[in-house]
């Protein structure tokens, strides 16, 4: 009986073929073709959003971002063989960024300004020689001339008696500025209403509910652009002070020479640190000076903190981050480049804390706020730890809120007169100017503090031959956009001064 049933079943299968669908392995070409990677999602997102922001220039920026090799700069370690390192780098054709900055600054100076400075120098030299030859005589003559000139410039009081006090009209700072110096787009106006919550929405709720592959951030950008009534007036910063001992080397535009991996010198520490060229700009924006107290709120992996230390200027530096793995990475960098020989624990320390919870009020006068962001370049090249992973959608949507809270805390704790520099490695106006706008508005509402945002465009002009600065979509900060000639960035930074 059993044999008969088996025989019938075999005959039936021979007549009727039943198709069986087999699942391919994850590495099969058909699966790979249909699978959307995190880097692919990131690219779709950027194409959708950044095309809206950067227009025709997005194609070139995109090409540079997708290039397999980025460009680096070499930060010389002052605790190794500094002169030897600099000489070696120069022999490869590398240029000291500080030297380049001051050379270009002279070339950019208007001709009439240079001529006026030469005339002043000549006049000053002649006056010094005259005073040396006949000091007493010239002093007597000058006294007589002053007496005569005072008599000539006196005005009558109406009764024939001279008025020896000249009238002077004192103007307020605002009135004393010429109209052309006023930048009406850079005035903080707390009386104007701002639809604050619109930036926190970040994406339309329907998009999140549908869990689509990428977020139409461009729709949120339109809301931000239409509702941004908060404006900031900036004091124009015309000069950038380049620390004397900060030596950074780079190659000129179109020169893709790569720096060799650093080696240990005679002191047992590595010769130089390789970092994205854009990363040095937030450090320069801090305008570090002797005896500064510096906090790097989100310090890992440590390149910017190391650059701060290489200036040899601050009295204290605190490098903070919120995870043990990240603070361990900081310690590793300091061990490789400082080896405990340069700074005492009182001068350099690592702290483990959420940047939003730091309560050291009025301790620091310089705070660097290099916040977590979409890290655009990394998102296009690495699937590991990619912010565009499906499992990290919620985290990505909350980025602007997190960034604004961190910046807000920095604005609260920095000392009056101190500087806060906010930075990201993203091209997103929401994460950049949008967050600055949110934090300034919220700070005014909660603390009544006043701030000034510095417009660094003029001071950065001598570096335009190395960095590709873009003004598209910006009101408050500056952004370096990648280009094939100098593939640095992206790097956004904004300098904020706490007035009171």
XYZ file of C-alpha atoms in Angstrom:
500
model
C 0.000 0.000 0.000
C 2.756 2.412 1.007
C 4.814 1.496 -2.034
C 1.833 2.168 -4.293
C 1.314 5.689 -2.852
C 4.991 6.551 -3.267
C 4.908 5.289 -6.850
C 1.869 7.426 -7.690
C 3.482 10.526 -6.162
C 6.670 10.067 -8.159
C 4.652 9.633 -11.378
C 2.710 12.850 -10.589
C 5.924 14.877 -10.004
C 7.282 13.598 -13.279
C 4.221 14.909 -15.105
C 3.650 18.178 -13.205
C 6.732 20.198 -12.267
C 6.093 22.298 -9.157
C 8.346 25.407 -9.145
C 10.252 26.001 -5.918
C 11.572 29.544 -5.199
C 14.989 29.478 -3.604
C 16.369 32.446 -1.645
C 19.736 33.683 -2.828
C 22.550 34.309 -0.403
C 23.219 37.873 0.750
C 26.339 38.074 -1.413
C 24.539 37.008 -4.612
C 24.708 39.620 -7.389
C 20.923 39.913 -7.630
C 20.619 40.626 -3.903
C 23.449 43.152 -3.961
C 21.890 44.917 -6.972
C 18.547 45.380 -5.242
C 19.937 46.150 -1.797
C 20.154 49.836 -0.903
C 23.253 50.537 1.178
C 23.587 53.226 3.828
C 26.008 55.133 1.595
C 23.474 54.931 -1.233
C 20.742 56.297 1.015
C 23.053 59.118 2.051
C 23.779 60.023 -1.571
C 20.079 60.061 -2.464
C 19.405 62.278 0.534
C 22.194 64.711 -0.348
C 21.175 64.825 -4.011
C 17.629 65.680 -2.988
C 18.561 68.315 -0.397
C 21.867 69.885 -1.413
C 20.785 70.415 -5.001
C 18.153 72.745 -3.506
C 20.729 74.603 -1.410
C 23.819 74.746 -3.635
C 22.211 74.739 -7.073
C 24.567 74.285 -10.019
C 27.635 74.040 -7.778
C 26.354 70.834 -6.175
C 27.611 68.708 -9.071
C 31.234 69.739 -8.478
C 30.887 69.425 -4.694
C 29.337 65.977 -5.143
C 32.172 64.841 -7.404
C 34.769 65.929 -4.842
C 32.911 64.270 -1.970
C 32.733 60.983 -3.865
C 36.429 61.040 -4.811
C 38.230 58.113 -3.143
C 41.048 60.310 -1.761
C 40.566 63.383 0.361
C 43.246 65.982 1.022
C 45.005 66.383 4.348
C 47.226 68.882 6.111
C 50.124 68.082 8.427
C 50.047 69.634 11.911
C 53.659 69.771 13.151
C 54.202 68.457 16.676
C 56.090 71.067 18.692
C 57.130 68.362 21.163
C 59.134 66.503 18.551
C 61.957 67.744 16.280
C 60.071 70.797 15.046
C 62.716 72.408 12.826
C 63.717 69.121 11.228
C 60.096 68.196 10.550
C 59.357 71.573 8.956
C 62.436 71.354 6.759
C 61.532 67.843 5.616
C 57.983 68.872 4.721
C 59.192 71.959 2.853
C 61.570 69.804 0.816
C 58.565 67.843 -0.465
C 56.982 71.081 -1.694
C 54.624 71.592 1.237
C 53.786 75.168 2.255
C 53.396 76.547 5.779
C 49.794 77.759 6.023
C 50.754 80.648 8.315
C 53.411 81.884 5.879
C 50.948 81.603 3.021
C 48.275 83.513 4.937
C 50.466 86.536 5.678
C 51.944 86.589 2.162
C 48.488 86.618 0.587
C 47.314 89.196 3.110
C 49.935 91.641 1.848
C 48.998 91.008 -1.775
C 45.315 91.592 -1.075
C 45.930 94.889 0.703
C 44.742 97.797 -1.487
C 47.516 99.730 -3.218
C 46.463 103.083 -1.730
C 46.657 101.553 1.752
C 50.169 100.254 1.098
C 51.272 103.668 -0.216
C 49.791 105.415 2.815
C 51.660 103.083 5.154
C 54.928 103.762 3.301
C 54.394 107.534 3.594
C 53.692 107.205 7.301
C 56.861 105.187 7.749
C 58.946 107.823 5.921
C 57.409 110.703 7.895
C 57.923 108.856 11.165
C 61.586 108.248 10.314
C 62.198 111.903 9.391
C 60.525 113.164 12.561
C 62.645 110.852 14.681
C 65.855 112.122 13.053
C 64.831 115.776 13.531
C 64.091 115.225 17.195
C 67.431 113.540 17.698
C 69.384 116.398 16.075
C 67.743 119.353 17.807
C 65.482 118.151 20.551
C 65.415 121.336 22.636
C 64.899 123.669 19.709
C 62.149 121.592 18.173
C 60.411 121.321 21.539
C 60.384 125.122 21.964
C 59.163 125.634 18.418
C 56.424 123.063 18.823
C 55.215 124.783 22.013
C 55.075 128.126 20.217
C 53.246 126.561 17.262
C 50.716 124.960 19.570
C 50.079 128.320 21.234
C 49.623 130.034 17.856
C 47.396 127.320 16.470
C 45.234 127.386 19.584
C 44.717 131.110 19.135
C 43.751 130.652 15.505
C 41.254 127.881 16.277
C 39.524 129.665 19.179
C 35.961 130.833 18.754
C 34.295 133.785 20.425
C 31.678 133.418 23.104
C 29.839 136.462 21.753
C 31.464 138.961 24.108
C 34.839 138.889 22.383
C 36.383 136.527 24.893
C 37.937 133.410 23.420
C 36.418 129.985 24.052
C 39.345 127.675 24.734
C 37.209 124.500 24.733
C 36.331 123.052 21.370
C 32.851 121.621 20.922
C 32.698 117.912 20.034
C 29.604 115.933 19.173
C 29.707 112.463 20.716
C 27.916 109.798 18.702
C 26.694 106.433 19.835
C 28.458 103.402 18.420
C 25.518 102.703 16.142
C 25.310 106.299 14.895
C 29.048 106.605 14.396
C 29.122 103.778 11.892
C 28.627 104.657 8.300
C 25.628 103.200 6.559
C 27.767 100.965 4.386
C 29.327 99.340 7.487
C 25.965 98.229 8.831
C 24.914 94.701 7.990
C 21.198 94.611 8.663
C 21.068 90.863 8.118
C 23.263 90.327 11.153
C 21.200 92.020 13.892
C 19.756 89.891 16.674
C 16.195 91.089 17.067
C 14.574 89.253 19.990
C 11.306 91.109 19.455
C 10.674 89.424 16.122
C 8.722 86.207 16.271
C 10.412 82.997 15.196
C 8.544 79.809 14.491
C 11.027 78.009 16.700
C 9.410 74.619 16.660
C 9.530 74.344 12.873
C 13.249 73.566 12.912
C 12.769 70.867 15.507
C 10.249 69.096 13.313
C 13.079 68.547 10.851
C 10.966 66.344 8.537
C 7.271 66.048 7.683
C 5.568 63.599 10.064
C 4.183 61.572 7.166
C 7.689 60.789 5.977
C 8.726 59.451 9.378
C 5.506 57.456 9.712
C 6.064 55.832 6.336
C 9.696 55.020 7.257
C 10.881 55.842 3.758
C 14.470 55.159 2.784
C 15.645 58.748 3.012
C 14.407 61.991 4.494
C 13.289 64.938 2.392
C 15.254 67.444 4.436
C 14.808 69.942 1.608
C 11.157 70.361 2.587
C 12.215 71.339 6.111
C 14.823 73.714 4.701
C 12.065 75.564 2.841
C 10.226 76.076 6.133
C 13.390 77.277 7.835
C 14.133 79.718 5.024
C 10.617 81.128 5.064
C 10.254 81.458 8.830
C 13.710 82.635 9.901
C 12.869 86.062 11.263
C 15.826 86.093 13.639
C 18.674 88.115 12.149
C 22.125 88.810 13.464
C 24.374 91.804 12.993
C 28.026 90.917 12.915
C 31.109 92.898 13.753
C 33.249 92.339 10.697
C 36.504 90.628 11.516
C 39.133 91.777 9.053
C 42.249 90.062 10.416
C 42.966 86.522 11.491
C 45.650 86.134 14.118
C 47.710 83.071 13.311
C 49.454 81.641 16.421
C 53.225 81.897 16.144
C 53.945 78.285 17.049
C 51.117 76.693 15.072
C 52.781 75.138 12.039
C 50.512 73.477 9.485
C 51.703 72.335 6.090
C 49.678 71.832 2.925
C 50.147 71.514 -0.823
C 48.937 74.056 -3.336
C 45.759 73.645 -5.364
C 45.761 70.747 -7.864
C 48.781 69.216 -6.074
C 47.616 65.832 -4.804
C 50.881 64.821 -3.161
C 50.111 62.736 -0.099
C 51.901 63.140 3.215
C 53.738 60.069 4.439
C 52.604 58.400 7.637
C 54.121 60.188 10.650
C 57.084 58.671 12.464
C 58.461 59.005 15.951
C 61.211 61.557 16.471
C 64.025 61.799 18.975
C 61.622 62.603 21.838
C 59.584 59.453 21.289
C 56.429 61.136 19.963
C 55.031 61.302 16.421
C 56.264 64.065 14.129
C 52.960 65.410 12.827
C 49.230 64.803 12.870
C 47.278 64.447 9.621
C 43.886 66.143 9.611
C 41.366 67.468 7.124
C 42.442 70.983 6.197
C 39.046 72.417 7.088
C 39.420 71.220 10.687
C 42.035 73.859 11.463
C 39.674 76.765 10.742
C 37.458 76.442 13.865
C 40.652 76.429 15.949
C 41.885 79.613 14.243
C 38.443 81.171 14.760
C 38.862 80.746 18.537
C 41.581 83.452 18.351
C 43.618 81.727 21.061
C 45.753 83.932 23.267
C 48.047 83.473 26.247
C 46.369 82.206 29.433
C 43.106 81.183 27.763
C 40.982 78.535 29.459
C 39.677 76.241 26.715
C 36.932 73.613 26.658
C 36.510 71.269 23.694
C 32.981 69.972 24.297
C 32.962 67.090 21.774
C 36.682 66.493 21.411
C 37.134 63.003 19.945
C 38.995 61.950 17.879
C 41.252 64.753 19.137
C 42.699 66.578 16.115
C 41.269 69.989 17.000
C 42.249 69.659 20.666
C 45.774 68.752 19.588
C 45.875 71.846 17.352
C 44.804 73.978 20.342
C 47.651 72.509 22.388
C 50.191 73.101 19.606
C 49.634 76.866 19.856
C 51.337 76.715 23.301
C 48.997 79.501 24.446
C 46.212 78.245 26.775
C 46.675 77.855 30.513
C 44.152 75.026 30.712
C 42.564 72.720 28.124
C 39.721 70.304 28.895
C 38.891 67.695 26.248
C 35.411 66.290 26.830
C 33.329 63.579 25.209
C 30.312 61.503 26.188
C 31.499 57.913 25.672
C 34.295 55.913 27.218
C 35.416 54.660 23.813
C 35.799 58.239 22.610
C 37.691 59.487 25.657
C 39.974 56.453 25.306
C 40.670 57.553 21.746
C 41.559 61.018 23.015
C 43.970 59.529 25.537
C 45.586 57.490 22.771
C 46.182 60.602 20.658
C 47.676 62.491 23.605
C 49.936 59.540 24.417
C 51.193 59.379 20.818
C 51.850 63.113 20.445
C 52.531 64.375 23.974
C 53.530 61.310 25.977
C 52.842 63.106 29.251
C 55.886 65.336 28.918
C 54.238 68.556 27.770
C 51.321 69.348 30.067
C 50.499 68.684 33.694
C 47.072 67.299 34.716
C 46.126 70.803 35.794
C 46.831 72.093 32.286
C 45.357 69.244 30.219
C 42.578 66.913 31.296
C 40.023 64.579 29.710
C 36.454 64.556 30.976
C 33.614 62.104 30.351
C 30.257 63.919 30.288
C 27.278 64.764 28.111
C 28.123 68.209 26.736
C 24.581 69.349 27.550
C 25.166 68.667 31.243
C 28.447 70.524 31.799
C 27.841 73.125 34.524
C 31.249 74.820 34.871
C 29.852 78.356 34.815
C 32.274 81.168 33.879
C 35.276 78.816 33.953
C 36.153 78.904 30.243
C 36.644 81.911 27.978
C 37.080 79.821 24.800
C 34.734 76.925 23.965
C 34.870 74.766 20.841
C 31.542 73.089 20.002
C 32.290 70.552 17.248
C 28.980 68.705 17.456
C 27.902 65.269 16.191
C 26.421 65.659 12.699
C 25.676 63.736 9.513
C 29.441 63.715 8.750
C 28.689 64.016 5.047
C 31.944 62.655 3.641
C 32.014 59.643 5.979
C 28.347 58.916 5.180
C 29.198 58.606 1.475
C 32.147 56.251 1.928
C 31.603 54.034 4.973
C 28.642 51.767 5.683
C 29.959 50.985 9.151
C 28.551 53.313 11.806
C 26.722 55.260 9.082
C 24.131 57.734 10.373
C 21.900 56.794 7.414
C 21.444 53.207 8.596
C 17.788 52.271 9.009
C 18.434 51.575 12.693
C 19.651 55.174 13.197
C 16.760 57.075 11.578
C 15.487 58.436 14.881
C 18.992 59.501 15.899
C 19.462 61.326 12.615
C 16.148 63.143 12.930
C 17.073 64.374 16.397
C 20.472 65.752 15.358
C 19.460 69.450 15.061
C 17.820 69.367 18.472
C 20.874 67.723 20.050
C 23.227 70.185 18.336
C 21.190 73.183 19.469
C 21.121 71.955 23.068
C 24.896 71.509 23.142
C 25.521 74.957 21.643
C 22.966 76.506 23.994
C 24.821 75.100 27.004
C 28.125 76.475 25.696
C 26.543 79.926 25.351
C 25.316 79.697 28.934
C 28.584 78.666 30.600
C 31.159 80.694 28.636
C 32.535 83.715 30.471
C 31.310 87.183 29.433
C 33.636 88.443 26.712
C 34.475 84.856 25.797
C 34.270 83.115 22.438
C 32.231 80.109 21.353
C 32.978 78.490 17.982
C 30.315 76.130 16.659
C 31.314 73.699 13.910
C 30.116 70.685 11.923
C 31.420 68.616 9.025
C 28.074 68.897 7.238
C 26.776 71.020 4.358
C 23.267 71.149 5.825
C 21.974 74.679 6.564
C 19.624 73.135 9.120
C 22.517 71.693 11.138
C 24.640 74.800 10.561
C 22.979 78.235 10.470
C 19.686 76.727 11.599
C 21.176 75.441 14.843
C 23.007 78.734 15.485
C 19.734 80.562 15.033
C 17.877 78.226 17.386
C 20.504 78.414 20.108
C 20.844 82.224 20.015
C 17.087 82.686 20.199
C 16.691 80.190 23.016
C 19.640 81.677 24.930
C 18.117 85.148 24.811
C 14.767 83.830 25.999
C 16.246 81.868 28.910
C 19.169 84.022 30.083
C 18.704 87.472 28.514
C 22.374 87.283 27.480
C 23.546 89.194 24.431
C 25.875 87.848 21.755
C 27.661 89.091 18.679
C 28.352 86.838 15.713
C 31.600 87.606 13.910
C 31.575 87.725 10.135
C 34.965 86.247 9.265
C 34.631 86.520 5.500
C 37.165 89.368 5.164
C 39.692 87.786 7.551
C 39.571 84.521 5.598
C 40.197 86.120 2.204
C 43.958 85.303 2.182
C 43.019 81.615 2.487
C 40.703 81.534 -0.507
C 43.559 80.102 -2.578
C 43.584 77.021 -0.352
C 39.949 76.689 0.753
C 36.801 76.824 -1.332
C 34.431 78.985 0.738
C 30.743 79.126 -0.161
C 28.200 81.750 0.878
C 25.160 79.988 -0.545
C 22.433 79.479 2.033
C 24.446 81.111 4.841
C 23.699 84.073 7.098
C 25.845 83.504 10.178
C 28.865 81.257 9.606
C 31.312 80.169 6.950
C 31.529 76.815 5.191
C 34.336 75.103 3.306
C 32.968 73.020 0.445
C 35.038 70.266 -1.187
C 36.526 70.777 -4.641
C 38.678 68.503 -6.774
C 41.550 71.006 -6.646
C 41.592 71.194 -2.841
C 39.480 68.380 -1.483
C 39.021 69.685 2.061
C 35.826 69.698 4.068
C 32.977 70.033 4.321
C 33.516 72.191 7.396
C 31.091 74.763 8.764
C 32.061 77.110 11.608
C 30.531 80.141 13.287
C 32.211 82.466 15.782
C 30.044 83.870 18.586
C 31.149 86.396 21.237
C 29.282 86.637 24.551
C 28.901 90.345 25.283
C 27.233 89.968 28.694
